[in-house]
mmCIF file with all atom_site columns, C-alpha atoms in Angstrom:
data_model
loop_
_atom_site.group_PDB
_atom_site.id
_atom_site.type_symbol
_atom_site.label_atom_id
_atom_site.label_alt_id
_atom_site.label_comp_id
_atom_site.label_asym_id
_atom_site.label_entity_id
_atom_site.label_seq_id
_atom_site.pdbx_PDB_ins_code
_atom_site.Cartn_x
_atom_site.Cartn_y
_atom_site.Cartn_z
_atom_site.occupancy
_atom_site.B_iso_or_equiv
_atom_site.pdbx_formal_charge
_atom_site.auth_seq_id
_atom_site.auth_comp_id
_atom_site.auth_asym_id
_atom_site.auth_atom_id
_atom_site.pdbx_PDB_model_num
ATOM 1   C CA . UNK A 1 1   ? 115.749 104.224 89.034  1.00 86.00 ? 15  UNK A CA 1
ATOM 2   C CA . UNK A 1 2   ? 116.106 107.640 90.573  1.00 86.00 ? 16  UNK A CA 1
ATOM 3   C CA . UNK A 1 3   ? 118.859 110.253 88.601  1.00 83.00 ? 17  UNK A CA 1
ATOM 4   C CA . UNK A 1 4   ? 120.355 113.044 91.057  1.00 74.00 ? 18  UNK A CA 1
ATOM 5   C CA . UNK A 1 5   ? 122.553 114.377 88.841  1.00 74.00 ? 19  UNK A CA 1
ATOM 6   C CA . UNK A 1 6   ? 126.010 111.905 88.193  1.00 78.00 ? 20  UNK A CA 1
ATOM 7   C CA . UNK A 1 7   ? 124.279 109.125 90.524  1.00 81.00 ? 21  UNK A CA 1
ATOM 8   C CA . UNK A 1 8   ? 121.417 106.686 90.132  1.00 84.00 ? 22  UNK A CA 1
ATOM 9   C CA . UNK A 1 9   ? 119.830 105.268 92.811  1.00 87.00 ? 23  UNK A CA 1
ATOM 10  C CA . UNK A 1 10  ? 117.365 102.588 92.689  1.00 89.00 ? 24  UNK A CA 1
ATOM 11  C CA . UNK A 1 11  ? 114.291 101.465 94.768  1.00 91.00 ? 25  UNK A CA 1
ATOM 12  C CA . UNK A 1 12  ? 113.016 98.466  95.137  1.00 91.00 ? 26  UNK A CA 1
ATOM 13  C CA . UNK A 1 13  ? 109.954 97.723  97.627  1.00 92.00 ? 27  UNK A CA 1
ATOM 14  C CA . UNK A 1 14  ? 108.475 93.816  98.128  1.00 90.00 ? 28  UNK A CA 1
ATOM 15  C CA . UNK A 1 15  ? 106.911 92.015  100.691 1.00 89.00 ? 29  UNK A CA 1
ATOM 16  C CA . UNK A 1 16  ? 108.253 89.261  102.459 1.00 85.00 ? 30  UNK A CA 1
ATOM 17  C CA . UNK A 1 17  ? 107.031 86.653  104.781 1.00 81.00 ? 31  UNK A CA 1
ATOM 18  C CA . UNK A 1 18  ? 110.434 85.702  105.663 1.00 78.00 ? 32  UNK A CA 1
ATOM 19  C CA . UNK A 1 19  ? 112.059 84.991  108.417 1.00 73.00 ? 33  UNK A CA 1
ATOM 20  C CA . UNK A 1 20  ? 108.984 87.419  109.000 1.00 76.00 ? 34  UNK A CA 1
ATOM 21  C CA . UNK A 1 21  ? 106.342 88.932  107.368 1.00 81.00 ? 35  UNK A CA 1
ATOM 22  C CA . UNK A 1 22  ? 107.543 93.020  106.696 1.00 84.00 ? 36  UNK A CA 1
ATOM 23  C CA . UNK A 1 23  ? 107.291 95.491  103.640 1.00 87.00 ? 37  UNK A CA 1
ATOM 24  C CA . UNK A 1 24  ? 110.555 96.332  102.557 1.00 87.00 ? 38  UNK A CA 1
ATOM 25  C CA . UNK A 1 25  ? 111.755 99.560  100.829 1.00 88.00 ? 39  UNK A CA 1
ATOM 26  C CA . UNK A 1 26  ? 115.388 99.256  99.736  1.00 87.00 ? 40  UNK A CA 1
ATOM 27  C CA . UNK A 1 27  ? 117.769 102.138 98.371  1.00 87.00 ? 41  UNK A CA 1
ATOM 28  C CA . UNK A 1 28  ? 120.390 101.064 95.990  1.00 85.00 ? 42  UNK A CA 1
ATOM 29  C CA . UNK A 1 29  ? 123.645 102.713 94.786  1.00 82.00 ? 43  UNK A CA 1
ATOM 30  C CA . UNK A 1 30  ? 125.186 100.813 92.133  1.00 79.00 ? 44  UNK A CA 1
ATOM 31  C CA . UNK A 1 31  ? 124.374 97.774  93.449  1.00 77.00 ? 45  UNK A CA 1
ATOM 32  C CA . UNK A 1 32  ? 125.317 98.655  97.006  1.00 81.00 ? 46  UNK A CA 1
ATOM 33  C CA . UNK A 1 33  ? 122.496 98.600  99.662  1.00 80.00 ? 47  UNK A CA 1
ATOM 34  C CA . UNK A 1 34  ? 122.622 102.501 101.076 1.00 80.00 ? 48  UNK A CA 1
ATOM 35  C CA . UNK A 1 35  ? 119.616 102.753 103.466 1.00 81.00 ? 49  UNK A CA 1
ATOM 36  C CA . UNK A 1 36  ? 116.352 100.258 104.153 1.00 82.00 ? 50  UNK A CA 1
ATOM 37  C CA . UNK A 1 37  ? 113.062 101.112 105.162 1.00 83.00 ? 51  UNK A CA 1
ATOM 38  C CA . UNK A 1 38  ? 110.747 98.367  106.829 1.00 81.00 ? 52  UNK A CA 1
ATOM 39  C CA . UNK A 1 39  ? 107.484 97.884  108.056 1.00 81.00 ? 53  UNK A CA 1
ATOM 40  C CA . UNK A 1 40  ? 107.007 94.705  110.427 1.00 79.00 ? 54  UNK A CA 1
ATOM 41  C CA . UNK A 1 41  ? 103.408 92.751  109.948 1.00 77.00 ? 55  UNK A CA 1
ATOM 42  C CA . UNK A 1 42  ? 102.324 90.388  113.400 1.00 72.00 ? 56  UNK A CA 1
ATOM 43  C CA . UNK A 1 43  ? 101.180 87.885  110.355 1.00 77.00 ? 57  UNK A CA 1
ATOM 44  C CA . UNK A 1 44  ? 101.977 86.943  106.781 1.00 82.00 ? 58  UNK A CA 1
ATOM 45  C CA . UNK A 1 45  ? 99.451  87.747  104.357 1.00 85.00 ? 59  UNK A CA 1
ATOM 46  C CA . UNK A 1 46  ? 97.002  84.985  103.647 1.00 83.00 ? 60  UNK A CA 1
ATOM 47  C CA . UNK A 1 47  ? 93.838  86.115  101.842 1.00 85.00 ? 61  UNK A CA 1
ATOM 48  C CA . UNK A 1 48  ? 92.895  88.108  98.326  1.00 85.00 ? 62  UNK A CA 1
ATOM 49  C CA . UNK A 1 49  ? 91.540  91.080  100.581 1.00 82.00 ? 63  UNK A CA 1
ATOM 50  C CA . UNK A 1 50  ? 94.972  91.452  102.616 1.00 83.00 ? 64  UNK A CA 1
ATOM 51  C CA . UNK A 1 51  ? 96.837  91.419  99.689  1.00 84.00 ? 65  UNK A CA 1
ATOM 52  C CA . UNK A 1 52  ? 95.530  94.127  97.707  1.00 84.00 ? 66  UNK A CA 1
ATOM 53  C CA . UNK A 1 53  ? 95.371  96.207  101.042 1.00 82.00 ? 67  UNK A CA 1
ATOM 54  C CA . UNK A 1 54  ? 99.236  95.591  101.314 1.00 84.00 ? 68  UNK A CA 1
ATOM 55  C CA . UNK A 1 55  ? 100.030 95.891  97.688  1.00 86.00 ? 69  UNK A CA 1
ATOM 56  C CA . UNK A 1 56  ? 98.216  99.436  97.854  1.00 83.00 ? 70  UNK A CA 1
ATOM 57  C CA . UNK A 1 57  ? 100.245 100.191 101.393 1.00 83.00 ? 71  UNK A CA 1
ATOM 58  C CA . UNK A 1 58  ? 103.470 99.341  99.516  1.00 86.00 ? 72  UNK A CA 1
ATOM 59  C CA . UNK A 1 59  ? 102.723 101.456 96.385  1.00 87.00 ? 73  UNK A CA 1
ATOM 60  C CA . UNK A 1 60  ? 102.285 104.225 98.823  1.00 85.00 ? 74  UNK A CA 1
ATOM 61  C CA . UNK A 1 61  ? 105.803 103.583 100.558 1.00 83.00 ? 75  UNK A CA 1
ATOM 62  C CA . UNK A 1 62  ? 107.519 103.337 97.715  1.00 87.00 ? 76  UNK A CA 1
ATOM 63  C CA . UNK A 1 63  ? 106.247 106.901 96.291  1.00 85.00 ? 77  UNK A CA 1
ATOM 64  C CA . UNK A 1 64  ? 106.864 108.164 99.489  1.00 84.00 ? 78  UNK A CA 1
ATOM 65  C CA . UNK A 1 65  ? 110.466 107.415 99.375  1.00 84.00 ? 79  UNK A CA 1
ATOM 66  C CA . UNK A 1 66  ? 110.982 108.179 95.410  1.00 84.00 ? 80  UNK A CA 1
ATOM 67  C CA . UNK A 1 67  ? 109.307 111.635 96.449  1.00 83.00 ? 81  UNK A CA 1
ATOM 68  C CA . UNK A 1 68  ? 112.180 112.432 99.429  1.00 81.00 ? 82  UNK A CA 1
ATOM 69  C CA . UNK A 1 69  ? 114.853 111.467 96.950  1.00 81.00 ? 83  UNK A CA 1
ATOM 70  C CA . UNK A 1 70  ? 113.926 113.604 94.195  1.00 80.00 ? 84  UNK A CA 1
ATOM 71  C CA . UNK A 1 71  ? 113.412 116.301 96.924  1.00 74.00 ? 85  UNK A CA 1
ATOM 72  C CA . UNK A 1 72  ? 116.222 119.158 96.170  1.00 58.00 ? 86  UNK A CA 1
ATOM 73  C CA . UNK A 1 73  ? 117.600 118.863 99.659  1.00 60.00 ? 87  UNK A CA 1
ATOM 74  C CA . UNK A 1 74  ? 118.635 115.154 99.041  1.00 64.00 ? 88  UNK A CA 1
ATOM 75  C CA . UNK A 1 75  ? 122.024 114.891 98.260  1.00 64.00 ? 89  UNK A CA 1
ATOM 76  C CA . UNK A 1 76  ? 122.935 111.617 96.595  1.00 59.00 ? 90  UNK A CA 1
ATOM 77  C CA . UNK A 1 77  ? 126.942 111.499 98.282  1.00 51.00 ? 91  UNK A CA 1
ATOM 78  C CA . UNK A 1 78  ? 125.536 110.999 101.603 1.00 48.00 ? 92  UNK A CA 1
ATOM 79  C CA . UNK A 1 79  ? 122.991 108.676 100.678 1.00 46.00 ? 93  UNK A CA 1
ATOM 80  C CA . UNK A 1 80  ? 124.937 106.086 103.330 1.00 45.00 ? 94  UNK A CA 1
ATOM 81  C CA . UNK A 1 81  ? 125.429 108.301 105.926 1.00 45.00 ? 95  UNK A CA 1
ATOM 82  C CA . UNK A 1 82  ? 122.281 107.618 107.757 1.00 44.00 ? 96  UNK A CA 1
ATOM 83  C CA . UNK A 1 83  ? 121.594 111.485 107.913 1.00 41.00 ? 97  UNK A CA 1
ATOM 84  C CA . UNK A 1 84  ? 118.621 111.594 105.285 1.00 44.00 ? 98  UNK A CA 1
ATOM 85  C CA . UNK A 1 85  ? 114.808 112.054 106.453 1.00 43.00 ? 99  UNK A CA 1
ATOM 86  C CA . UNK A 1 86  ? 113.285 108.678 105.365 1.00 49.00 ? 100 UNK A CA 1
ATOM 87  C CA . UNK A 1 87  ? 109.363 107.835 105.960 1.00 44.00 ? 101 UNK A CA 1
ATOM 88  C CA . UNK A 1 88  ? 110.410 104.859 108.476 1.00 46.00 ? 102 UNK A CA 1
ATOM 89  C CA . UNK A 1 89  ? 106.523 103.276 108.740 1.00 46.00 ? 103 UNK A CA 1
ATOM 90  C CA . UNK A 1 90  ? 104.872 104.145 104.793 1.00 54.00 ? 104 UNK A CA 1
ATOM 91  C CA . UNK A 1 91  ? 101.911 106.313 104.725 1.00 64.00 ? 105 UNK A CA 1
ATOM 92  C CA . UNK A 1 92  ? 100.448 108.225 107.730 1.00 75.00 ? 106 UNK A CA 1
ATOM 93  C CA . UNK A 1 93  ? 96.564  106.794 108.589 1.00 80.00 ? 107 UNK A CA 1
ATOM 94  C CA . UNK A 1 94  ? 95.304  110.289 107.403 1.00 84.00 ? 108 UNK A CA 1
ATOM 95  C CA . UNK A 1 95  ? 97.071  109.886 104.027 1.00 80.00 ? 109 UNK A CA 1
ATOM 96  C CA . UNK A 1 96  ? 95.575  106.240 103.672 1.00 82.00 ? 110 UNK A CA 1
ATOM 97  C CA . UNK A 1 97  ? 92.056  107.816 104.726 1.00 88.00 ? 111 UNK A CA 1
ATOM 98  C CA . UNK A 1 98  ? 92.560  110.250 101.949 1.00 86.00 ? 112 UNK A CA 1
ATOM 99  C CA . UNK A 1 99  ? 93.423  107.667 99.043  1.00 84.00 ? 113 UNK A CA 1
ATOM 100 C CA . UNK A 1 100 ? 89.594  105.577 99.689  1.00 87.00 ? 114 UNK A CA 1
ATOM 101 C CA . UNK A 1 101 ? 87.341  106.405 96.592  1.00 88.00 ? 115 UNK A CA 1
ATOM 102 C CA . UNK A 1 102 ? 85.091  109.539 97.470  1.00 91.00 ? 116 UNK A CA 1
ATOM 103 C CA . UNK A 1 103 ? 86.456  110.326 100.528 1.00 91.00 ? 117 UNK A CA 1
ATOM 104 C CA . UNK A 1 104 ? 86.266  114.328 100.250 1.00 93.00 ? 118 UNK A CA 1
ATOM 105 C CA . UNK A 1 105 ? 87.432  115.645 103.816 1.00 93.00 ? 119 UNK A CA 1
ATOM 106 C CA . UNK A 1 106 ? 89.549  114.685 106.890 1.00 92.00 ? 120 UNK A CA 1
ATOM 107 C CA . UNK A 1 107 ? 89.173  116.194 110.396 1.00 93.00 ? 121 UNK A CA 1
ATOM 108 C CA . UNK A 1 108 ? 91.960  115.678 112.742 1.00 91.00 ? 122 UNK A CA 1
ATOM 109 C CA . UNK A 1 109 ? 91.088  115.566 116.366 1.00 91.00 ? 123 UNK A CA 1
ATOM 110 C CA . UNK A 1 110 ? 93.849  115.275 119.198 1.00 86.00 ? 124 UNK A CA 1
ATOM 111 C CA . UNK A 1 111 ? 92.961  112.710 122.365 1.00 84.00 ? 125 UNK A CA 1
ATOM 112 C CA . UNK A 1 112 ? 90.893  115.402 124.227 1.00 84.00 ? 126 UNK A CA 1
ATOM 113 C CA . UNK A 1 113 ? 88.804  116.361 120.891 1.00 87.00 ? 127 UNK A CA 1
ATOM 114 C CA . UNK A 1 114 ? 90.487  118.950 119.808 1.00 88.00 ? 128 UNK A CA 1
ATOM 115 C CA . UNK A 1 115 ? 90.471  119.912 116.121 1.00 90.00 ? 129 UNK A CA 1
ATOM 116 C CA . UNK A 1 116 ? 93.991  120.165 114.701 1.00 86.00 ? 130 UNK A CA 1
ATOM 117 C CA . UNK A 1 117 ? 94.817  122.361 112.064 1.00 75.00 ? 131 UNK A CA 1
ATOM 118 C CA . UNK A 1 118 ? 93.935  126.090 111.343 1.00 63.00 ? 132 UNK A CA 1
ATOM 119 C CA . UNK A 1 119 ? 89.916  126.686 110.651 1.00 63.00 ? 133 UNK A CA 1
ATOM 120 C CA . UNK A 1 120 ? 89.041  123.429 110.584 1.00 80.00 ? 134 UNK A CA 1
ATOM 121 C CA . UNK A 1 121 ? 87.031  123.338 114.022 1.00 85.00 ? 135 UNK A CA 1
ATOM 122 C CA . UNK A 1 122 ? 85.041  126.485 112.077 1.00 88.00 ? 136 UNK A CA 1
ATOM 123 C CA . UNK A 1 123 ? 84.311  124.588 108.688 1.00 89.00 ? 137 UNK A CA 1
ATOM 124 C CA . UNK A 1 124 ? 83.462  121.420 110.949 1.00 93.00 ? 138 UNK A CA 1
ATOM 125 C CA . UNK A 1 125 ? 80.550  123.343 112.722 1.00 91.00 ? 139 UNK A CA 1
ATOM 126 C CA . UNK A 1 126 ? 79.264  124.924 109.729 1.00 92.00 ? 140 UNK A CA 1
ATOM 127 C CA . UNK A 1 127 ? 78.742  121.510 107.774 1.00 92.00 ? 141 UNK A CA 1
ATOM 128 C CA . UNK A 1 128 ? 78.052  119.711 110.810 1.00 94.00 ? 142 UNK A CA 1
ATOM 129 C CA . UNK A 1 129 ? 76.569  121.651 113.980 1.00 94.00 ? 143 UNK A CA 1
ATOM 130 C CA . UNK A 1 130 ? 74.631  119.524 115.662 1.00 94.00 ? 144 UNK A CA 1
ATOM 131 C CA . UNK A 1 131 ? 77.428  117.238 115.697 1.00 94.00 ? 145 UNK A CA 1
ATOM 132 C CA . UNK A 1 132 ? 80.085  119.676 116.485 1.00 94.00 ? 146 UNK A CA 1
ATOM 133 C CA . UNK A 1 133 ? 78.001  119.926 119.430 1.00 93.00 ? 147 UNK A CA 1
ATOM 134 C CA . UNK A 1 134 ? 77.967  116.612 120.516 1.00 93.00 ? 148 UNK A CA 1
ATOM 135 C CA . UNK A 1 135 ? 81.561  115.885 120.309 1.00 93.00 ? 149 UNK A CA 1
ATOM 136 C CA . UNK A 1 136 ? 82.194  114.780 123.852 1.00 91.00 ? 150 UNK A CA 1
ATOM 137 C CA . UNK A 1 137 ? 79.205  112.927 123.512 1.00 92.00 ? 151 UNK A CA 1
ATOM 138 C CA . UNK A 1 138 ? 80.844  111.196 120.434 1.00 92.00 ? 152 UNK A CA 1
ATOM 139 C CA . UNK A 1 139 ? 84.392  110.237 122.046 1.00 91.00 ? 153 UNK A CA 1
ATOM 140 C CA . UNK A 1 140 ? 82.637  108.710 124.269 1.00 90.00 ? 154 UNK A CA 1
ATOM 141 C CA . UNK A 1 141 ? 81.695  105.973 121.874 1.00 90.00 ? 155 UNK A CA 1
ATOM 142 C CA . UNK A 1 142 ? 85.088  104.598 122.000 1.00 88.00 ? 156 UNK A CA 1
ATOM 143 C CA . UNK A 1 143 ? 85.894  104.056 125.683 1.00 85.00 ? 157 UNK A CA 1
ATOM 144 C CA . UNK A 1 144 ? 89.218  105.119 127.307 1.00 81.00 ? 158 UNK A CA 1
ATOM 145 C CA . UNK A 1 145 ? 91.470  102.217 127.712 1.00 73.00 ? 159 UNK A CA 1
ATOM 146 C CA . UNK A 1 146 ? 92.448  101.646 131.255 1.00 72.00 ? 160 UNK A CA 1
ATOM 147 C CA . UNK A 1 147 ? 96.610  102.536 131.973 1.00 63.00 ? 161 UNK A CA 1
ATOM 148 C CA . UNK A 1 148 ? 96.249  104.560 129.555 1.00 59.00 ? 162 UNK A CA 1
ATOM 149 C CA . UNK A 1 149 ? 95.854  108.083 127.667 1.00 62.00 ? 163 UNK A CA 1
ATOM 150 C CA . UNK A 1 150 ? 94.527  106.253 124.949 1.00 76.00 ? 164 UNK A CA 1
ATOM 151 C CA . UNK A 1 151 ? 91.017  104.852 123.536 1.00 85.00 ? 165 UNK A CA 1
ATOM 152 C CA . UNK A 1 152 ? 89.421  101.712 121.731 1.00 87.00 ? 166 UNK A CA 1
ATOM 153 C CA . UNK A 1 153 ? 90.281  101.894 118.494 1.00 88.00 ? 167 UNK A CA 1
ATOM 154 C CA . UNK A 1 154 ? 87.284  101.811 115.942 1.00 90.00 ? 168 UNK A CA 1
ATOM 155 C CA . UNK A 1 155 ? 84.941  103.439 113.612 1.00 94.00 ? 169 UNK A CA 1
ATOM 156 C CA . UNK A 1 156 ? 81.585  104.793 113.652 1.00 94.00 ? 170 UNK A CA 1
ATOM 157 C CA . UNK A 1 157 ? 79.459  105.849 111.449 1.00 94.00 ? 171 UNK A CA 1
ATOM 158 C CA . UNK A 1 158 ? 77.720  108.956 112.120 1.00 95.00 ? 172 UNK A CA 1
ATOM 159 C CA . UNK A 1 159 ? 75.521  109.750 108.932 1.00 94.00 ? 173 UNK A CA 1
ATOM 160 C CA . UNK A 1 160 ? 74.880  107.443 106.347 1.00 90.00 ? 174 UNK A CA 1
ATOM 161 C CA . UNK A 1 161 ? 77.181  107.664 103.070 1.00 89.00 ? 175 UNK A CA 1
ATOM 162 C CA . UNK A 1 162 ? 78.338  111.204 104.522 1.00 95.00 ? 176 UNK A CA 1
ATOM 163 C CA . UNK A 1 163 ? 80.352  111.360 107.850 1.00 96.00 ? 177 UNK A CA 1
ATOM 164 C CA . UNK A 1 164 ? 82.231  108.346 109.474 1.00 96.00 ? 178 UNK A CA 1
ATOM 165 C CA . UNK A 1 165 ? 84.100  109.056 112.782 1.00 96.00 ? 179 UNK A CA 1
ATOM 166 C CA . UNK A 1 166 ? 87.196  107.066 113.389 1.00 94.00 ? 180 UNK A CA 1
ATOM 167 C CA . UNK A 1 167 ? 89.642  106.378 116.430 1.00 92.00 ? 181 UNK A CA 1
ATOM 168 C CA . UNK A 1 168 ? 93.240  105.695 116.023 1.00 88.00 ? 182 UNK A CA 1
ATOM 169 C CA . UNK A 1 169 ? 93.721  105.210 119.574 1.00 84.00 ? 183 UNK A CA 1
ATOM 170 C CA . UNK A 1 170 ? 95.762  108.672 120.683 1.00 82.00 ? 184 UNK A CA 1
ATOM 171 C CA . UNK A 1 171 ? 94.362  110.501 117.084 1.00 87.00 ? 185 UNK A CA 1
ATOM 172 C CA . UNK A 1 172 ? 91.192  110.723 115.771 1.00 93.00 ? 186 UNK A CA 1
ATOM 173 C CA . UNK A 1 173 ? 89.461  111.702 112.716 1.00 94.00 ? 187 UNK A CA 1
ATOM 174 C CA . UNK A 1 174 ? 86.094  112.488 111.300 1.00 95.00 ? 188 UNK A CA 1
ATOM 175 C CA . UNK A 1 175 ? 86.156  111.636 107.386 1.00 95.00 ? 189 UNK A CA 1
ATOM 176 C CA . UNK A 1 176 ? 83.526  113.029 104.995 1.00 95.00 ? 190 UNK A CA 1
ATOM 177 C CA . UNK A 1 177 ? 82.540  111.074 101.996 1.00 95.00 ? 191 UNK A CA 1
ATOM 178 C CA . UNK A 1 178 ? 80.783  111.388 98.441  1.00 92.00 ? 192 UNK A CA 1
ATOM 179 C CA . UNK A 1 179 ? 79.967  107.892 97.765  1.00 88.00 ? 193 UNK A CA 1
ATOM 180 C CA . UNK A 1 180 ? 81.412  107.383 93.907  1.00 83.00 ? 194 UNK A CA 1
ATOM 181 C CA . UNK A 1 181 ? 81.998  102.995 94.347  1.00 83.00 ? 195 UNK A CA 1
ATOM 182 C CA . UNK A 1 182 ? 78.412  101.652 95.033  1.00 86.00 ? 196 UNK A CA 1
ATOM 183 C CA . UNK A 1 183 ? 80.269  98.543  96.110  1.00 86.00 ? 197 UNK A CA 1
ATOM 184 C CA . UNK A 1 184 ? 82.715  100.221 98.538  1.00 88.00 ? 198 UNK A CA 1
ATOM 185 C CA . UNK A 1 185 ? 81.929  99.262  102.516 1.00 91.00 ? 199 UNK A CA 1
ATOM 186 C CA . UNK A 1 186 ? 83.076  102.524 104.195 1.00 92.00 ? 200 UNK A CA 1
ATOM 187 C CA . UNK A 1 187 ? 82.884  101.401 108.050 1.00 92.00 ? 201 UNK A CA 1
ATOM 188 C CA . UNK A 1 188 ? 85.135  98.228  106.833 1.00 90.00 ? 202 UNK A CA 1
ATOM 189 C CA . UNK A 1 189 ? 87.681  100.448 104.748 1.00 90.00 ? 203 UNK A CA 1
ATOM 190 C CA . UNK A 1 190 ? 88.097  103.132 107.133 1.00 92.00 ? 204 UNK A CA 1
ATOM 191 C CA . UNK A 1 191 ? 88.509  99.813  110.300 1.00 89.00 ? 205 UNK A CA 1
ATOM 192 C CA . UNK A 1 192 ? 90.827  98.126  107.741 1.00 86.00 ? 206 UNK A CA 1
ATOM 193 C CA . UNK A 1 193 ? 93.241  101.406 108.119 1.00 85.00 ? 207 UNK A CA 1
ATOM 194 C CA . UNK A 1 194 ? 92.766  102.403 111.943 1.00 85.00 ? 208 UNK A CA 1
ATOM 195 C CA . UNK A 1 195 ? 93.457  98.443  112.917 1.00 78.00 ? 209 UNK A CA 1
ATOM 196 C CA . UNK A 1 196 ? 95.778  97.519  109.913 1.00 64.00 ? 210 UNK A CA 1
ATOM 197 C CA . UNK A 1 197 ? 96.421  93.728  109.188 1.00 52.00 ? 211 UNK A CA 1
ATOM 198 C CA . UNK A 1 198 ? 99.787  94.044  112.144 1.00 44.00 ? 212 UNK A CA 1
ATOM 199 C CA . UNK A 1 199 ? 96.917  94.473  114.896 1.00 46.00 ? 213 UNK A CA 1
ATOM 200 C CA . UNK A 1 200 ? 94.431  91.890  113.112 1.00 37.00 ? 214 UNK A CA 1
#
């Protein structure tokens, strides 16, 4: 339950493998559904792994959603009206990135290798120059797909416990860890959230 002043609204997010396998975010108003957020899956879930991977996507979501209602720009009355900002697909990949144990650092990289964000082609070179330098070099790993802008989707991993670079496709990031899990596989963590269980 989520109090804006005189109303309560409640959340509710489950997954569901029927009549198709989705994560469901659902906004109540006194019993009365008011708005419905849903993420489709190509496959039910069918293994230990996938589960907790989903279970952790759907904690995510549902924050996500408590967090825009408690915003003080949401206003409760039109709740139904369709006109509220609503995450519509859970947690962006660089937000999922950021929630694996040790991971200190994201880079964001456009589809022709730019950096995105202010300073952080700078800080990049200084902690990793040579590199920096080899960018082009790098994209290259993950060949461009033919028809389109886009490129393989994939990781890599560039040093050892330190600096995985990963490819969403049309984004890309480089992701800087501190290993803290001794039992955490970071090439198969960081795959498991480019190519997500949908594209499996």
């Amino acid at each position: 339950m989520v109090k804006k002043g005189k109303v309560s609204l409640q959340v509710q997010t489950e997954y569901s493998a029927r009549p198709y396998p989705r994560i469901k975010t659902t906004i109540f108003d006194a019993g009365r559904v008011v708005h419905k957020i849903e993420k489709k899956l190509e496959r039910p879930v069918d293994s230990l792994e996938e589960r907790n991977k989903i279970e952790g996507i759907m904690k995510i979501q549902h924050q996500e959603v408590v967090s825009v209602i408690k915003d003080k720009s949401f206003e409760p009355a039109r709740a139904g009206s369709g006109d509220q900002m609503f995450p519509s697909a859970g947690p962006s990949l660089k937000d999922q990135l950021a929630s694996l144990p040790g991971v200190q650092r994201i880079f964001s990289l456009d589809e022709n290798g730019n950096f995105v964000g202010s300073n952080t082609s700078s800080q990049f070179r200084k902690a990793f120059a040579a590199v920096y330098k080899g960018l082009p070099i790098i994209m290259d790993i993950f060949s461009t797909l033919p028809g389109s802008r886009g490129r393989a989707k994939g990781v890599c991993e560039i040093e050892r416990d330190r600096l995985y670079f990963a490819s969403a496709g049309d984004k890309f990031y480089f992701v800087t860890v501190n290993r803290t899990d001794p039992a955490i596989n970071y090439e198969r963590s960081i795959k498991e959230i480019i190519c997500p269980i949908n594209e499996f």
